[in-house]
Short mmCIF file of C-alpha atoms and ligand atoms in Angstrom, two decimals:
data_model
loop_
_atom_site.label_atom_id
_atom_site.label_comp_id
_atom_site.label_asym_id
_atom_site.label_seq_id
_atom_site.Cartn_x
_atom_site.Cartn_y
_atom_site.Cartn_z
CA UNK A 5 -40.97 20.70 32.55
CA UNK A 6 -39.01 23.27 34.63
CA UNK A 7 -37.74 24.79 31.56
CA UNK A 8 -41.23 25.41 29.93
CA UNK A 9 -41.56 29.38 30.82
CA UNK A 10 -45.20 29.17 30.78
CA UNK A 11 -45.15 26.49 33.26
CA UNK A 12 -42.29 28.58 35.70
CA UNK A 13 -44.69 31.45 35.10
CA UNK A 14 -47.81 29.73 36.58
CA UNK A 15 -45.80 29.17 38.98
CA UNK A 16 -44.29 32.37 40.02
CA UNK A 17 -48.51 33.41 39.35
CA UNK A 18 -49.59 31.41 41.97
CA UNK A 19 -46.74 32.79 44.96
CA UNK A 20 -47.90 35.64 43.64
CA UNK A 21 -51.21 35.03 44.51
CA UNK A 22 -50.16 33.64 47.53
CA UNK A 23 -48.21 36.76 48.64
CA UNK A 24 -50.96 38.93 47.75
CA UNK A 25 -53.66 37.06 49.83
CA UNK A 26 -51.28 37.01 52.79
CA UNK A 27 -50.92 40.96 52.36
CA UNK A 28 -46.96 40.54 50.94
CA UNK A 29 -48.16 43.13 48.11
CA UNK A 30 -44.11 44.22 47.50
CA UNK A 31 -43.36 40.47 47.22
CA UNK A 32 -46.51 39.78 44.98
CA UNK A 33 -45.33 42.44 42.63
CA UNK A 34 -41.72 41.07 42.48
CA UNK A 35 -43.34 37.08 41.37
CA UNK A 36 -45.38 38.83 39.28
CA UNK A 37 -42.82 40.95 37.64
CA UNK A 38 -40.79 37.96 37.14
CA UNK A 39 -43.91 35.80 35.50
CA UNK A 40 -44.16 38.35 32.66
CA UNK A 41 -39.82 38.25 31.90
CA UNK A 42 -40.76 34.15 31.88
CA UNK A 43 -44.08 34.27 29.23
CA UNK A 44 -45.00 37.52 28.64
CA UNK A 45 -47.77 37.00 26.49
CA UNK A 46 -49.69 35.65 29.78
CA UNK A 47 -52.26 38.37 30.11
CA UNK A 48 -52.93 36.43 33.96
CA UNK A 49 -49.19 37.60 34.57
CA UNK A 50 -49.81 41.30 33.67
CA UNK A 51 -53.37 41.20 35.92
CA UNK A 52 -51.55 40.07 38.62
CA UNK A 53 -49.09 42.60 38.61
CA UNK A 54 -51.62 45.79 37.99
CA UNK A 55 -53.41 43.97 40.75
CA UNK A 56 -50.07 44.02 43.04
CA UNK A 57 -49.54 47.44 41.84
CA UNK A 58 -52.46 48.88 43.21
CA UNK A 59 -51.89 46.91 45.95
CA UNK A 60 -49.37 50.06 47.06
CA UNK A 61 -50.95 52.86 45.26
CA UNK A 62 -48.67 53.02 42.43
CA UNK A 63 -51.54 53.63 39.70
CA UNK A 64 -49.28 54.85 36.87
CA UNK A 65 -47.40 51.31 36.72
CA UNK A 66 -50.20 49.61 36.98
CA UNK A 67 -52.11 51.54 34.32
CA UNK A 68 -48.80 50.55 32.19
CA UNK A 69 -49.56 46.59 33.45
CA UNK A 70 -53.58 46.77 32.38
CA UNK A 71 -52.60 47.68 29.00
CA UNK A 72 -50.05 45.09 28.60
CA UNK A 73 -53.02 42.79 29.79
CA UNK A 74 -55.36 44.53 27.25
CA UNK A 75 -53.35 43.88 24.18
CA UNK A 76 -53.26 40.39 24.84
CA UNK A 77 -56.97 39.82 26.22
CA UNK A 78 -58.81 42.98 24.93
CA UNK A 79 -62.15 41.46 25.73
CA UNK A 80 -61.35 40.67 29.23
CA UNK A 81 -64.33 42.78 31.80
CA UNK A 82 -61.70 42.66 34.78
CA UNK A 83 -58.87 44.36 32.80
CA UNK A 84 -61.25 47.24 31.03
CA UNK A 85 -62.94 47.75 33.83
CA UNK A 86 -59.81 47.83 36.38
CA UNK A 87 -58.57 50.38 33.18
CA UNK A 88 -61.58 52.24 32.85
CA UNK A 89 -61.61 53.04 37.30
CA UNK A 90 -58.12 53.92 37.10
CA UNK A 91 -58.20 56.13 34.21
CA UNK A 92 -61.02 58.47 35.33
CA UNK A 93 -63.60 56.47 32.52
CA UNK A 94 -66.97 56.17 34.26
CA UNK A 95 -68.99 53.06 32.32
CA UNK A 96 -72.58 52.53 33.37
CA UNK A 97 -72.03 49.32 35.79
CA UNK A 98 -68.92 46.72 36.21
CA UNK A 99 -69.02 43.88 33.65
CA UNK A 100 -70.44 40.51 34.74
CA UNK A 101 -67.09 39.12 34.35
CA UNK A 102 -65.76 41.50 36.82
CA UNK A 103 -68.23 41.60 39.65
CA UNK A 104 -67.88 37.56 39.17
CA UNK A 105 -63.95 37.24 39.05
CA UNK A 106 -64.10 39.42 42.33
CA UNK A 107 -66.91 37.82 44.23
CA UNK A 108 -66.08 34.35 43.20
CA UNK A 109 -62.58 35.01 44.67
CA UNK A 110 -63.76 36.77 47.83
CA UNK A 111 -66.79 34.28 48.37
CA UNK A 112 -65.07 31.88 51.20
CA UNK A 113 -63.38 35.07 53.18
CA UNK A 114 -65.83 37.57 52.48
CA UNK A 115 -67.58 37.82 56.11
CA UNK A 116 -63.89 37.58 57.53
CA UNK A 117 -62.62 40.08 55.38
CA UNK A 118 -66.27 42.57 56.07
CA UNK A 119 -65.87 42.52 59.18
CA UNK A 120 -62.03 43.03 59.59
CA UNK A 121 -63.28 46.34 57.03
CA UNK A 122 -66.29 47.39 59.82
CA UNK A 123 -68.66 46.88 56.91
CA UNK A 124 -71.87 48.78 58.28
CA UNK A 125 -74.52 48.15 54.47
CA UNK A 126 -76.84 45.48 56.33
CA UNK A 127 -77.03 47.66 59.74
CA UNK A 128 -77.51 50.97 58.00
CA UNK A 129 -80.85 49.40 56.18
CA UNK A 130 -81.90 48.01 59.60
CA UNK A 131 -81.78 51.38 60.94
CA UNK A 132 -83.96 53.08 58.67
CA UNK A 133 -86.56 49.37 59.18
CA UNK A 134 -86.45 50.38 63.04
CA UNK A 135 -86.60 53.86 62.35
CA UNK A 136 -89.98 53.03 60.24
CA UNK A 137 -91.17 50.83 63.46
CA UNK A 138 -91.62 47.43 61.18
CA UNK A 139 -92.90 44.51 63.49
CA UNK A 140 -90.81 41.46 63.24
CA UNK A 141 -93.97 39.74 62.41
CA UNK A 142 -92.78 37.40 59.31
CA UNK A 143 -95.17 39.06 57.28
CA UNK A 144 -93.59 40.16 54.20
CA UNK A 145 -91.94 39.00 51.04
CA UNK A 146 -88.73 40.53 50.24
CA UNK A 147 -86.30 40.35 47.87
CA UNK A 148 -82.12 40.67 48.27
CA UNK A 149 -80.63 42.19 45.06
CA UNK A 150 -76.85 41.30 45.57
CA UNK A 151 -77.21 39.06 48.45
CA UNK A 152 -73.67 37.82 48.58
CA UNK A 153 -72.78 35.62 51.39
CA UNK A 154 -76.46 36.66 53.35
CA UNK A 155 -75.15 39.06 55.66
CA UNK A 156 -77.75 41.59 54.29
CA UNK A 157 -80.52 39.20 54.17
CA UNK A 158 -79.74 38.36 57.76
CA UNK A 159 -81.28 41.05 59.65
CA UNK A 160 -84.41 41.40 57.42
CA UNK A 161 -85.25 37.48 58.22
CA UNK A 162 -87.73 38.28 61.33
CA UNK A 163 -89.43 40.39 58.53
CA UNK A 164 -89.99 38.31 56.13
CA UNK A 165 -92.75 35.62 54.95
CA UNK A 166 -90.12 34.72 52.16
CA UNK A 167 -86.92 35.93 51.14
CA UNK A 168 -85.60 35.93 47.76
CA UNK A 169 -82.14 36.56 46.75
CA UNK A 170 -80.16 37.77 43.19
CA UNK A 171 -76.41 37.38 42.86
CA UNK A 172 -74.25 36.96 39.81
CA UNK A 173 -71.66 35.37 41.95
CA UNK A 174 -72.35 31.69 42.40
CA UNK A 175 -69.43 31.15 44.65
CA UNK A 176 -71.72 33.96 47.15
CA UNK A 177 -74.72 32.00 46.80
CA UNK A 178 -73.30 28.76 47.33
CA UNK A 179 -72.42 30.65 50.88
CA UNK A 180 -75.53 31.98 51.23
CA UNK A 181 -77.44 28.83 50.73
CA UNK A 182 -75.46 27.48 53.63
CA UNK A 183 -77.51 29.96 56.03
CA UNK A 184 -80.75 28.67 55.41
CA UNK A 185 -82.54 31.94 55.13
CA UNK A 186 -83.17 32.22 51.79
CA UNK A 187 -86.62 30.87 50.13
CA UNK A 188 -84.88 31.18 46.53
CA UNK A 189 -81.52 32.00 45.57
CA UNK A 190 -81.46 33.18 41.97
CA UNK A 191 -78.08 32.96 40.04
CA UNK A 192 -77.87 35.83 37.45
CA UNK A 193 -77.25 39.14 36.81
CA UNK A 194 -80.24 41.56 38.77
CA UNK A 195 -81.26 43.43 35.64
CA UNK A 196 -81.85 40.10 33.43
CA UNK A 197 -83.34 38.56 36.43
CA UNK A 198 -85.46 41.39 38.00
CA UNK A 199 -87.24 41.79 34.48
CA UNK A 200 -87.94 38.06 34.54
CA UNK A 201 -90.07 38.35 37.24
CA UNK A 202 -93.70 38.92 37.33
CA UNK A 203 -94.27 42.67 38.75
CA UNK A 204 -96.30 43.46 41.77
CA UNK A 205 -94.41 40.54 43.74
CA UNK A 206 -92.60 42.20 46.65
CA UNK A 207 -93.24 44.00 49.58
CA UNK A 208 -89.54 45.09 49.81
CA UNK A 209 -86.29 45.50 48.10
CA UNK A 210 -82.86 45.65 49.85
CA UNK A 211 -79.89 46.24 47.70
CA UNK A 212 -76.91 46.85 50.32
CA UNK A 213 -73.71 47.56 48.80
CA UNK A 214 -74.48 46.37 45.34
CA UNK A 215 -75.42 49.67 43.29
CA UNK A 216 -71.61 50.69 43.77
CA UNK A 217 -70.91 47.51 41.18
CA UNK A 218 -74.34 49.55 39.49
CA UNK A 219 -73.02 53.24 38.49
CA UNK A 220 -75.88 53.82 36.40
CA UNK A 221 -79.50 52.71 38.64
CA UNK A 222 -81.74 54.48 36.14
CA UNK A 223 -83.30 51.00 34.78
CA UNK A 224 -82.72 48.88 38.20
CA UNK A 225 -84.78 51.68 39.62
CA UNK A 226 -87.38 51.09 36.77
CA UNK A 227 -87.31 47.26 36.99
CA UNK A 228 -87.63 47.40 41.19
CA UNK A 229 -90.36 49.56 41.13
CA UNK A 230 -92.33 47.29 39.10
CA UNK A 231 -91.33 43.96 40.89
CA UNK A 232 -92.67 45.86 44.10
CA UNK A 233 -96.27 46.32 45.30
CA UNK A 234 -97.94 49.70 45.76
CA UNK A 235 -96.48 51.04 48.83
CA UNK A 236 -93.25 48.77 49.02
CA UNK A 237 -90.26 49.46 50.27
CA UNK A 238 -86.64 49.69 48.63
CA UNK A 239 -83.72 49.99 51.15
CA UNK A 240 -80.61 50.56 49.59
CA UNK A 241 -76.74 51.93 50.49
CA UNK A 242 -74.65 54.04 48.17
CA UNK A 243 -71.16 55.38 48.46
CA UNK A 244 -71.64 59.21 48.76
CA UNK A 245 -70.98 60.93 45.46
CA UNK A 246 -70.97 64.56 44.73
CA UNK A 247 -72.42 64.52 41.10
CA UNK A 248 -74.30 61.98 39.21
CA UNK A 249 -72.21 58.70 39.27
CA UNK A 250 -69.32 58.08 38.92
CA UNK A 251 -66.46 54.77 38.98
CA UNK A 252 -63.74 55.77 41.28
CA UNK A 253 -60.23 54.25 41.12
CA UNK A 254 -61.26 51.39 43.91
CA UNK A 255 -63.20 49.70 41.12
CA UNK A 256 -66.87 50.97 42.38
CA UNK A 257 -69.77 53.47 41.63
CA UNK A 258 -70.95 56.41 43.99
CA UNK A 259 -74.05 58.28 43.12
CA UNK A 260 -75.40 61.61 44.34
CA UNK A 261 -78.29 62.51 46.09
CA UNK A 262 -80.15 64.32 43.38
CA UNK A 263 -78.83 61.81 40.38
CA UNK A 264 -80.74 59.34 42.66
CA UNK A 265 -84.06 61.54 42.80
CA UNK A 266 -83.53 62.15 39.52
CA UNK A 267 -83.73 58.25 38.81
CA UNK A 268 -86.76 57.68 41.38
CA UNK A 269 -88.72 60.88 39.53
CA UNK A 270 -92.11 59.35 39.10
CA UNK A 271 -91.37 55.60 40.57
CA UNK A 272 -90.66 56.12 44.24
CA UNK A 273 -91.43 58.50 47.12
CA UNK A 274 -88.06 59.50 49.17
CA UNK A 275 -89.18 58.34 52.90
CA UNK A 276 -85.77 58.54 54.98
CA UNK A 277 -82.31 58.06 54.80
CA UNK A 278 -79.36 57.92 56.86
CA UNK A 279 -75.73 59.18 56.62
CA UNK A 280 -72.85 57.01 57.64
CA UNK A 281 -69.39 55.33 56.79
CA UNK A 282 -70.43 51.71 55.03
CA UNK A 283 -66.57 50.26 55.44
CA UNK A 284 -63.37 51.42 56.81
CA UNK A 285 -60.72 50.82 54.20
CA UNK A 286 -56.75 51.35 54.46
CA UNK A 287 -57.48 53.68 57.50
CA UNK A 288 -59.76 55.95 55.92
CA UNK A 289 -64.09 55.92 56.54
CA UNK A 290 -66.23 55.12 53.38
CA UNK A 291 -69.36 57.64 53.45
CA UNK A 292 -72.25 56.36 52.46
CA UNK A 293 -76.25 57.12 52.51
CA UNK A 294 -78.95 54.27 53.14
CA UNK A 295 -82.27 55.22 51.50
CA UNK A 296 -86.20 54.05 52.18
CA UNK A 297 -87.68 54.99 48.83
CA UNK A 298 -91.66 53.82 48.87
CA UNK A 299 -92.88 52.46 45.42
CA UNK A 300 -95.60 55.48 44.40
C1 SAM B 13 -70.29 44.01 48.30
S1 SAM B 13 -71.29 42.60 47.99
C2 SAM B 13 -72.65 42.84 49.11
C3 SAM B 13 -73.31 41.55 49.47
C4 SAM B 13 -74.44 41.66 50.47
N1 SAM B 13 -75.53 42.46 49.97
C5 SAM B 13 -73.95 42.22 51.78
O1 SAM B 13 -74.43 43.28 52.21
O2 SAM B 13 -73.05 41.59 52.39
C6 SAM B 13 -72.03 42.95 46.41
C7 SAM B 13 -72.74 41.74 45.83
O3 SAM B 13 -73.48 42.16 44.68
C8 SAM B 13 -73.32 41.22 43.63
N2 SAM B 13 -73.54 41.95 42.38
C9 SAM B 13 -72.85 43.02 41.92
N3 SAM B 13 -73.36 43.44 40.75
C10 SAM B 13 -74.40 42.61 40.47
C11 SAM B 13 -75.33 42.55 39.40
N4 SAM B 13 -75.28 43.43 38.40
N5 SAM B 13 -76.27 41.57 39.42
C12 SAM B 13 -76.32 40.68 40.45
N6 SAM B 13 -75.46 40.69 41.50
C13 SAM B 13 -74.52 41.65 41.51
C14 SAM B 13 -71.91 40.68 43.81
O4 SAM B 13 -71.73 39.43 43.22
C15 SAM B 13 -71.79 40.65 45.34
O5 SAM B 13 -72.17 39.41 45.88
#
């Protein structure tokens, strides 16, 4: 059994992994490197070493790892889309496989790990609730696209008669079940499961820190504005972009301010929004805008 290499290489995969969760990101590159001289036809191998890679900001070797990963799993969302935010190739939104390969991982640290980043989404769309003087009065039905764990849902409880919540991540929900805030929890992906819905059903919309996994909003925007009632309310954070939208190398969207009117031309009023840093990440602030766009 020791000498099967694709057995040593699982492995040297999992210390890898190992490494990597405890922050080792050197010594996660160096299992890594030696799962792919074991089997290298494990695209898992090659992932985990672009993913080590990155790790330290070395995004030439691990462009080199992704498309050792690619040749041997070209289908593979994680790999094209790691590819495609390292190699300056902006797709409309991350594949399902992504967005579930990372939140599925994250799912039992995430609130750990968001608050060890500062992570401001839920607070920034609280702001602009205060700022709009809503009562706490239970009274109306909202809906969480990208609900994760609950931490955005959270705050908007004292507001709501029900709350609903999307996620493609079913590691998340299972977490988010376990506050007991949610009315319904829907598992799928917030396009497929927005349009299922009958329109006219909400009185508000939150979406913090999902549209950066949603480069191009252009339908969601569509699809929201008909799930909400006349005069609802969409509260929503992006990462500050400059022009139109774009995938950056950290795997996620930003959008401008005017590719975001651009998108609400017709659907939604612009009623506030707030400037701020969503996350503080390897030292450096995250900018971001939270938006109040009311349904016309
Ligand atoms: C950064 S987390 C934010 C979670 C939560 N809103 C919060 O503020 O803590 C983004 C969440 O959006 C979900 N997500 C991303 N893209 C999605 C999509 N297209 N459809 C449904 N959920 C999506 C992810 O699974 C993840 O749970």
């Amino acid at each position: 059994m020791q000498h099967d290499p694709d057995l040593q290489a699982v492995h040297l995969e999992q210390r890898g992994i190992d490494a990597r969760d405890a922050g080792r990101h050197a010594e996660a590159e160096s299992y890594f490197a030696r799962a792919v001289l074991k089997a290298p036809a494990r695209p898992i191998s090659w992932l985990g070493l672009a993913l080590s890679q990155i790790d330290q900001q070395r995004v030439s070797a691990a462009i080199a790892s992704l498309y050792r990963a690619r040749d041997l799993s070209p289908q593979s969302g994680v790999v094209n889309h790691l590819l495609d935010s390292l190699s300056g190739t902006t797709s409309a939104r991350a594949p399902e496989s992504y967005v579930i390969w990372l939140f599925n991982t994250y799912a039992a640290n995430f609130d750990n790990h968001l608050a060890r980043l500062a992570y401001q989404g839920p607070d920034m769309l609280r702001r602009l609730a205060l700022r709009a003087d809503w009562c706490e009065d239970k009274s109306r039905a909202i809906l969480d696209i990208g609900c994760g764990t609950g931490l955005s849902g959270l705050p908007f409880a004292p507001y709501a008669s029900r709350l609903d919540g999307i996620d493609l991540a079913i590691g998340m929900l299972n977490q988010a079940r376990r506050r007991a805030i949610y009315d319904d929890l829907h598992h799928g992906e917030a396009h497929a499961v927005l349009g299922a819905m009958p329109e006219n059903s909400y009185d508000t919309v939150l979406a913090a820190d999902t549209l950066i996994y949603i480069g191009d909003v252009a339908e969601l925007f569509r699809l929201v504005a008909t799930r909400l009632k006349p005069g609802g309310s969409f509260l929503f954070t992006v990462e500050t972009g400059e022009t139109g939208f774009k995938l950056t190398q950290s795997g996620r969207y930003s959008q401008s301010d005017a590719y975001l009117r651009d998108c609400a031309t017709g659907l939604f009023a612009f009623s506030d929004h707030i400037e701020g840093t969503i996350r503080i990440e390897a030292g450096k602030f995250t900018p971001a805008r939270a938006y109040r766009l009311t349904r016309l």
